PDB file of C-alpha atoms in Angstrom:
ATOM      1  CA  MET A   1     138.995  73.638 137.220  1.00 50.00           C
ATOM      2  CA  SER A   2     135.867  71.529 137.962  1.00 55.00           C
ATOM      3  CA  ARG A   3     136.112  68.897 140.566  1.00 65.00           C
ATOM      4  CA  ILE A   4     135.044  65.447 139.711  1.00 61.00           C
ATOM      5  CA  ARG A   5     132.016  64.361 141.576  1.00 67.00           C
ATOM      6  CA  ILE A   6     132.135  60.733 142.994  1.00 67.00           C
ATOM      7  CA  ASP A   7     128.831  59.167 143.030  1.00 76.00           C
ATOM      8  CA  ALA A   8     127.252  55.624 142.665  1.00 82.00           C
ATOM      9  CA  VAL A   9     127.060  55.974 138.934  1.00 77.00           C
ATOM     10  CA  LEU A  10     130.642  56.912 138.558  1.00 79.00           C
ATOM     11  CA  ILE A  11     131.703  53.957 140.809  1.00 83.00           C
ATOM     12  CA  GLN A  12     129.584  51.598 138.735  1.00 78.00           C
ATOM     13  CA  ALA A  13     131.033  52.822 135.501  1.00 76.00           C
ATOM     14  CA  VAL A  14     134.528  52.063 136.914  1.00 82.00           C
ATOM     15  CA  ILE A  15     133.573  48.646 138.028  1.00 82.00           C
ATOM     16  CA  ALA A  16     131.881  47.777 134.757  1.00 76.00           C
ATOM     17  CA  GLY A  17     134.882  49.052 132.624  1.00 76.00           C
ATOM     18  CA  ALA A  18     137.405  47.093 134.710  1.00 79.00           C
ATOM     19  CA  LEU A  19     135.398  43.896 134.181  1.00 79.00           C
ATOM     20  CA  SER A  20     135.001  44.482 130.574  1.00 77.00           C
ATOM     21  CA  PHE A  21     138.625  45.388 130.310  1.00 79.00           C
ATOM     22  CA  ALA A  22     139.621  42.218 131.961  1.00 80.00           C
ATOM     23  CA  HIS A  23     137.277  39.950 129.713  1.00 78.00           C
ATOM     24  CA  LEU A  24     138.740  41.470 126.695  1.00 82.00           C
ATOM     25  CA  HIS A  25     142.233  40.828 127.825  1.00 79.00           C
ATOM     26  CA  ASP A  26     141.548  37.168 128.832  1.00 81.00           C
ATOM     27  CA  LEU A  27     139.916  36.600 125.513  1.00 81.00           C
ATOM     28  CA  ALA A  28     142.733  38.038 123.405  1.00 82.00           C
ATOM     29  CA  GLU A  29     145.283  36.174 125.604  1.00 82.00           C
ATOM     30  CA  ALA A  30     143.315  32.987 124.917  1.00 80.00           C
ATOM     31  CA  ALA A  31     143.321  33.749 121.228  1.00 82.00           C
ATOM     32  CA  GLY A  32     147.032  33.679 121.109  1.00 81.00           C
ATOM     33  CA  GLN A  33     147.781  37.353 121.814  1.00 81.00           C
ATOM     34  CA  ASP A  34     150.207  37.306 124.802  1.00 81.00           C
ATOM     35  CA  GLY A  35     152.023  39.874 126.702  1.00 85.00           C
ATOM     36  CA  TRP A  36     151.266  43.561 125.980  1.00 87.00           C
ATOM     37  CA  LYS A  37     149.444  42.725 122.939  1.00 81.00           C
ATOM     38  CA  ALA A  38     146.582  41.067 125.174  1.00 81.00           C
ATOM     39  CA  TRP A  39     146.298  44.372 127.056  1.00 86.00           C
ATOM     40  CA  ALA A  40     146.278  46.510 123.907  1.00 84.00           C
ATOM     41  CA  TYR A  41     142.966  44.992 122.749  1.00 83.00           C
ATOM     42  CA  PRO A  42     140.745  46.236 125.460  1.00 84.00           C
ATOM     43  CA  VAL A  43     142.167  49.791 124.997  1.00 84.00           C
ATOM     44  CA  SER A  44     141.413  49.448 121.249  1.00 84.00           C
ATOM     45  CA  VAL A  45     137.826  48.423 121.683  1.00 86.00           C
ATOM     46  CA  ASP A  46     136.941  50.983 124.498  1.00 83.00           C
ATOM     47  CA  LEU A  47     138.660  53.836 122.340  1.00 84.00           C
ATOM     48  CA  LEU A  48     136.722  52.943 119.345  1.00 85.00           C
ATOM     49  CA  LEU A  49     133.433  52.727 121.384  1.00 83.00           C
ATOM     50  CA  VAL A  50     134.308  56.222 122.952  1.00 83.00           C
ATOM     51  CA  ALA A  51     135.078  57.785 119.362  1.00 83.00           C
ATOM     52  CA  ALA A  52     131.814  56.512 117.786  1.00 84.00           C
ATOM     53  CA  TRP A  53     129.871  57.811 120.898  1.00 84.00           C
ATOM     54  CA  ARG A  54     131.297  61.271 120.592  1.00 85.00           C
ATOM     55  CA  ARG A  55     130.643  61.579 116.918  1.00 84.00           C
ATOM     56  CA  MET A  56     127.015  60.326 117.571  1.00 82.00           C
ATOM     57  CA  ARG A  57     126.723  63.242 120.077  1.00 81.00           C
ATOM     58  CA  THR A  58     128.014  65.656 117.286  1.00 81.00           C
ATOM     59  CA  THR A  59     125.787  64.518 114.659  1.00 75.00           C
ATOM     60  CA  ALA A  60     122.862  62.146 115.734  1.00 66.00           C
ATOM     61  CA  ASP A  61     121.995  60.948 112.212  1.00 70.00           C
ATOM     62  CA  ASN A  62     125.460  59.885 111.411  1.00 77.00           C
ATOM     63  CA  ARG A  63     125.045  56.206 110.354  1.00 83.00           C
ATOM     64  CA  ALA A  64     128.700  55.532 110.113  1.00 82.00           C
ATOM     65  CA  ALA A  65     129.126  56.506 113.999  1.00 83.00           C
ATOM     66  CA  TRP A  66     126.143  54.269 114.686  1.00 86.00           C
ATOM     67  CA  ALA A  67     127.642  51.341 112.920  1.00 86.00           C
ATOM     68  CA  TRP A  68     131.155  51.534 114.410  1.00 84.00           C
ATOM     69  CA  PHE A  69     129.325  51.980 117.903  1.00 84.00           C
ATOM     70  CA  VAL A  70     127.496  48.716 117.458  1.00 88.00           C
ATOM     71  CA  ILE A  71     130.662  47.070 116.281  1.00 87.00           C
ATOM     72  CA  ALA A  72     132.620  48.079 119.290  1.00 84.00           C
ATOM     73  CA  LEU A  73     129.730  47.315 121.591  1.00 84.00           C
ATOM     74  CA  ALA A  74     129.397  43.736 120.123  1.00 84.00           C
ATOM     75  CA  ALA A  75     133.111  43.112 120.586  1.00 83.00           C
ATOM     76  CA  SER A  76     132.940  44.172 124.227  1.00 82.00           C
ATOM     77  CA  LEU A  77     129.724  42.305 124.903  1.00 82.00           C
ATOM     78  CA  GLY A  78     131.145  39.287 123.014  1.00 81.00           C
ATOM     79  CA  ALA A  79     134.105  39.112 125.193  1.00 82.00           C
ATOM     80  CA  ASN A  80     131.921  39.316 128.411  1.00 80.00           C
ATOM     81  CA  VAL A  81     129.595  36.461 127.327  1.00 79.00           C
ATOM     82  CA  ALA A  82     132.491  34.233 125.790  1.00 79.00           C
ATOM     83  CA  THR A  83     134.472  34.423 129.218  1.00 79.00           C
ATOM     84  CA  ALA A  84     131.371  33.556 131.199  1.00 74.00           C
ATOM     85  CA  GLY A  85     131.991  29.863 130.642  1.00 71.00           C
ATOM     86  CA  LEU A  86     130.228  29.491 127.364  1.00 71.00           C
ATOM     87  CA  LEU A  87     133.690  29.198 125.551  1.00 73.00           C
ATOM     88  CA  ASP A  88     136.566  27.039 126.364  1.00 73.00           C
ATOM     89  CA  LEU A  89     139.525  29.572 126.656  1.00 74.00           C
ATOM     90  CA  ASP A  90     141.949  26.482 126.568  1.00 76.00           C
ATOM     91  CA  ASP A  91     140.725  25.682 123.177  1.00 79.00           C
ATOM     92  CA  VAL A  92     139.545  28.744 121.196  1.00 78.00           C
ATOM     93  CA  PRO A  93     138.188  27.898 117.714  1.00 83.00           C
ATOM     94  CA  ALA A  94     140.075  29.192 114.672  1.00 84.00           C
ATOM     95  CA  TRP A  95     137.527  31.776 113.554  1.00 84.00           C
ATOM     96  CA  LEU A  96     137.672  33.427 116.925  1.00 79.00           C
ATOM     97  CA  ARG A  97     141.568  33.645 116.592  1.00 82.00           C
ATOM     98  CA  ILE A  98     141.119  35.139 113.102  1.00 86.00           C
ATOM     99  CA  LEU A  99     138.770  37.770 114.313  1.00 82.00           C
ATOM    100  CA  VAL A 100     140.948  38.693 117.288  1.00 83.00           C
ATOM    101  CA  ALA A 101     144.001  38.895 115.045  1.00 83.00           C
ATOM    102  CA  GLY A 102     142.092  41.173 112.424  1.00 84.00           C
ATOM    103  CA  TRP A 103     140.693  43.460 115.010  1.00 85.00           C
ATOM    104  CA  PRO A 104     143.525  46.000 115.067  1.00 83.00           C
ATOM    105  CA  ALA A 105     143.118  46.672 111.340  1.00 84.00           C
ATOM    106  CA  LEU A 106     139.248  46.995 111.823  1.00 84.00           C
ATOM    107  CA  ALA A 107     139.645  49.304 114.688  1.00 81.00           C
ATOM    108  CA  PHE A 108     142.014  51.546 112.943  1.00 86.00           C
ATOM    109  CA  LEU A 109     139.688  51.655 109.787  1.00 85.00           C
ATOM    110  CA  GLY A 110     136.889  52.659 112.013  1.00 82.00           C
ATOM    111  CA  GLY A 111     138.804  55.253 114.054  1.00 80.00           C
ATOM    112  CA  THR A 112     140.138  56.831 110.882  1.00 81.00           C
ATOM    113  CA  LEU A 113     136.716  57.193 109.307  1.00 81.00           C
ATOM    114  CA  LEU A 114     135.093  58.524 112.542  1.00 80.00           C
ATOM    115  CA  VAL A 115     137.940  61.153 112.755  1.00 76.00           C
ATOM    116  CA  HIS A 116     137.936  62.321 109.068  1.00 74.00           C
ATOM    117  CA  THR A 117     134.307  62.246 108.442  1.00 67.00           C
ATOM    118  CA  PRO A 118     133.018  65.888 107.993  1.00 63.00           C
ATOM    119  CA  THR A 119     130.926  66.994 110.707  1.00 58.00           C
ATOM    120  CA  THR A 120     127.547  68.307 109.269  1.00 56.00           C
ATOM    121  CA  THR A 121     125.742  70.870 111.421  1.00 51.00           C
ATOM    122  CA  ALA A 122     122.019  71.453 110.958  1.00 49.00           C
ATOM    123  CA  PRO A 123     121.312  74.995 109.823  1.00 52.00           C
ATOM    124  CA  ALA A 124     119.895  77.277 112.401  1.00 50.00           C
ATOM    125  CA  GLU A 125     116.291  77.651 112.193  1.00 56.00           C
ATOM    126  CA  PRO A 126     114.976  81.187 111.771  1.00 51.00           C
ATOM    127  CA  ASP A 127     112.840  82.806 114.279  1.00 51.00           C
ATOM    128  CA  SER A 128     109.376  81.527 114.316  1.00 51.00           C
ATOM    129  CA  VAL A 129     107.289  83.810 111.986  1.00 47.00           C
ATOM    130  CA  PRO A 130     103.456  83.035 111.932  1.00 48.00           C
ATOM    131  CA  ALA A 131     102.868  81.902 108.357  1.00 50.00           C
ATOM    132  CA  ALA A 132     100.035  83.261 106.666  1.00 46.00           C
ATOM    133  CA  SER A 133      97.089  80.601 106.262  1.00 47.00           C
ATOM    134  CA  ALA A 134      96.538  79.353 102.816  1.00 48.00           C
ATOM    135  CA  ALA A 135      92.816  79.376 103.332  1.00 55.00           C
ATOM    136  CA  GLU A 136      92.727  83.058 103.910  1.00 60.00           C
ATOM    137  CA  PRO A 137      93.190  85.113 100.487  1.00 60.00           C
ATOM    138  CA  VAL A 138      95.683  87.975 100.808  1.00 60.00           C
ATOM    139  CA  PRO A 139      93.684  91.219 100.073  1.00 60.00           C
ATOM    140  CA  ASP A 140      94.911  93.373  97.087  1.00 64.00           C
ATOM    141  CA  VAL A 141      96.428  96.501  98.480  1.00 63.00           C
ATOM    142  CA  THR A 142      96.552  99.404  96.200  1.00 65.00           C
ATOM    143  CA  VAL A 143      98.849 102.188  97.351  1.00 63.00           C
ATOM    144  CA  LYS A 144      97.839 105.562  96.035  1.00 67.00           C
ATOM    145  CA  ARG A 145     100.513 108.316  95.632  1.00 68.00           C
ATOM    146  CA  ALA A 146      99.246 111.487  97.249  1.00 66.00           C
ATOM    147  CA  PRO A 147      99.655 114.387  94.802  1.00 66.00           C
ATOM    148  CA  ASP A 148     102.533 116.592  95.136  1.00 67.00           C
ATOM    149  CA  PRO A 149     101.580 119.969  96.822  1.00 66.00           C
ATOM    150  CA  ALA A 150     101.381 122.931  94.590  1.00 63.00           C
ATOM    151  CA  PRO A 151     104.291 125.272  95.213  1.00 61.00           C
ATOM    152  CA  GLU A 152     103.475 128.164  97.251  1.00 67.00           C
ATOM    153  CA  LEU A 153     103.569 131.489  95.314  1.00 65.00           C
ATOM    154  CA  PRO A 154     104.640 134.565  97.016  1.00 65.00           C
ATOM    155  CA  PRO A 155     101.651 136.905  97.862  1.00 67.00           C
ATOM    156  CA  ALA A 156     101.003 139.492  95.326  1.00 62.00           C
ATOM    157  CA  PRO A 157     101.648 143.108  96.532  1.00 60.00           C
ATOM    158  CA  ALA A 158      98.464 145.026  97.515  1.00 62.00           C
ATOM    159  CA  VAL A 159      97.469 147.434  94.978  1.00 57.00           C
ATOM    160  CA  ASP A 160      95.114 150.116  95.671  1.00 58.00           C
ATOM    161  CA  PRO A 161      92.362 149.905  93.202  1.00 58.00           C
ATOM    162  CA  ALA A 162      92.195 152.932  91.052  1.00 58.00           C
ATOM    163  CA  PRO A 163      88.870 155.034  91.401  1.00 56.00           C
ATOM    164  CA  LEU A 164      86.659 154.124  88.494  1.00 57.00           C
ATOM    165  CA  PRO A 165      85.819 157.346  86.440  1.00 56.00           C
ATOM    166  CA  VAL A 166      82.294 158.594  87.286  1.00 53.00           C
ATOM    167  CA  THR A 167      80.469 159.241  84.048  1.00 56.00           C
ATOM    168  CA  ALA A 168      77.415 161.268  83.768  1.00 52.00           C
ATOM    169  CA  PRO A 169      74.409 159.279  82.526  1.00 55.00           C
ATOM    170  CA  SER A 170      73.374 160.025  78.875  1.00 59.00           C
ATOM    171  CA  PRO A 171      70.357 162.362  78.532  1.00 55.00           C
ATOM    172  CA  ALA A 172      68.472 159.286  77.069  1.00 53.00           C
ATOM    173  CA  ALA A 173      69.096 157.639  80.471  1.00 70.00           C
ATOM    174  CA  VAL A 174      66.873 160.229  82.319  1.00 75.00           C
ATOM    175  CA  PRO A 175      63.322 158.969  82.866  1.00 78.00           C
ATOM    176  CA  PRO A 176      60.712 161.530  81.211  1.00 80.00           C
ATOM    177  CA  ALA A 177      58.764 161.639  84.437  1.00 79.00           C
ATOM    178  CA  LEU A 178      61.732 162.798  86.353  1.00 77.00           C
ATOM    179  CA  LEU A 179      62.646 165.396  83.530  1.00 77.00           C
ATOM    180  CA  ASP A 180      59.193 166.781  83.775  1.00 81.00           C
ATOM    181  CA  HIS A 181      59.326 167.095  87.326  1.00 81.00           C
ATOM    182  CA  ALA A 182      62.720 168.675  87.352  1.00 81.00           C
ATOM    183  CA  ARG A 183      61.418 171.108  84.617  1.00 83.00           C
ATOM    184  CA  LYS A 184      58.550 172.279  86.976  1.00 84.00           C
ATOM    185  CA  LEU A 185      60.874 172.799  89.851  1.00 82.00           C
ATOM    186  CA  ALA A 186      63.244 174.692  87.672  1.00 81.00           C
ATOM    187  CA  ASP A 187      60.190 176.903  86.377  1.00 84.00           C
ATOM    188  CA  ALA A 188      59.280 177.676  89.960  1.00 84.00           C
ATOM    189  CA  HIS A 189      62.683 178.467  91.189  1.00 80.00           C
ATOM    190  CA  GLN A 190      63.097 180.832  88.222  1.00 79.00           C
ATOM    191  CA  THR A 191      59.682 182.517  89.068  1.00 85.00           C
ATOM    192  CA  ALA A 192      60.718 182.947  92.744  1.00 83.00           C
ATOM    193  CA  THR A 193      64.256 183.935  92.384  1.00 82.00           C
ATOM    194  CA  GLY A 194      64.472 185.197  88.822  1.00 78.00           C
ATOM    195  CA  ALA A 195      67.448 183.150  88.058  1.00 80.00           C
ATOM    196  CA  ARG A 196      67.911 179.626  86.653  1.00 79.00           C
ATOM    197  CA  ILE A 197      68.131 176.684  88.879  1.00 78.00           C
ATOM    198  CA  ASP A 198      71.600 175.346  89.271  1.00 82.00           C
ATOM    199  CA  SER A 199      72.583 171.671  89.247  1.00 80.00           C
ATOM    200  CA  ALA A 200      73.401 171.529  93.321  1.00 85.00           C
ATOM    201  CA  THR A 201      70.024 173.154  93.911  1.00 82.00           C
ATOM    202  CA  LEU A 202      68.126 170.764  91.428  1.00 76.00           C
ATOM    203  CA  ARG A 203      70.060 167.726  93.172  1.00 80.00           C
ATOM    204  CA  ALA A 204      68.982 168.730  96.533  1.00 82.00           C
ATOM    205  CA  ARG A 205      65.409 169.212  95.405  1.00 80.00           C
ATOM    206  CA  LEU A 206      65.176 166.021  93.622  1.00 78.00           C
ATOM    207  CA  GLY A 207      67.458 163.936  95.942  1.00 76.00           C
ATOM    208  CA  VAL A 208      69.408 162.403  92.914  1.00 79.00           C
ATOM    209  CA  PRO A 209      73.187 161.843  92.390  1.00 81.00           C
ATOM    210  CA  ALA A 210      75.276 164.505  91.255  1.00 80.00           C
ATOM    211  CA  PRO A 211      75.995 163.061  87.756  1.00 81.00           C
ATOM    212  CA  LEU A 212      72.039 162.677  87.232  1.00 78.00           C
ATOM    213  CA  ALA A 213      71.451 166.105  88.408  1.00 77.00           C
ATOM    214  CA  ASP A 214      74.107 167.644  86.015  1.00 81.00           C
ATOM    215  CA  ALA A 215      72.392 165.485  83.042  1.00 81.00           C
ATOM    216  CA  ILE A 216      69.006 166.881  83.913  1.00 78.00           C
ATOM    217  CA  THR A 217      70.278 170.563  84.315  1.00 79.00           C
ATOM    218  CA  ALA A 218      71.907 170.005  80.697  1.00 79.00           C
ATOM    219  CA  GLN A 219      68.632 169.098  79.336  1.00 76.00           C
ATOM    220  CA  LEU A 220      66.699 172.021  81.134  1.00 74.00           C
ATOM    221  CA  ALA A 221      69.199 174.546  79.557  1.00 70.00           C
TER     222      ALA A 221
END
């Protein structure tokens, strides 16, 4: 439990409250409120003052709280000034008697309004977000969707390529000059050996592929 710290401000508040309390009591007693009623008036004024002050602390822009705070403060200050010798307490005017007599109803009305007035709390401000400057235009942003990746196909099985058939060139594809040279070689071979030249020997002499040698041998036959 926190301890109350006694300092000069607290002592001054107690002295001011006691003097104001006594002035309100004297004024109420002079206005015809005797006994315990005279003591109840200072309590009523101070309670209304405290209630209005607490409501102002809750909602600073509450006009009703400010109005009742000013009314209670005027009643307290009025009693202090009136008992300072400016008013004859032995001959209180009728309007002041009426005001003092009507104070309990006025204080009850003010306290009831202060208690039952809904408290409005200011909405919480969001975190400060830097707002975009109105002078700076917002660039148009175009979002391009990346194409969906093509599905991966399983690799095709390796197939050994079939050997292409080797076809012998047609007789018309044999150059005439090569054919004449081959004929001379064939005649020389037949003269020397007495036998016709074969395809392997002709291919070796001419240095041509085997299909071409076969085609030339066929024409020499």
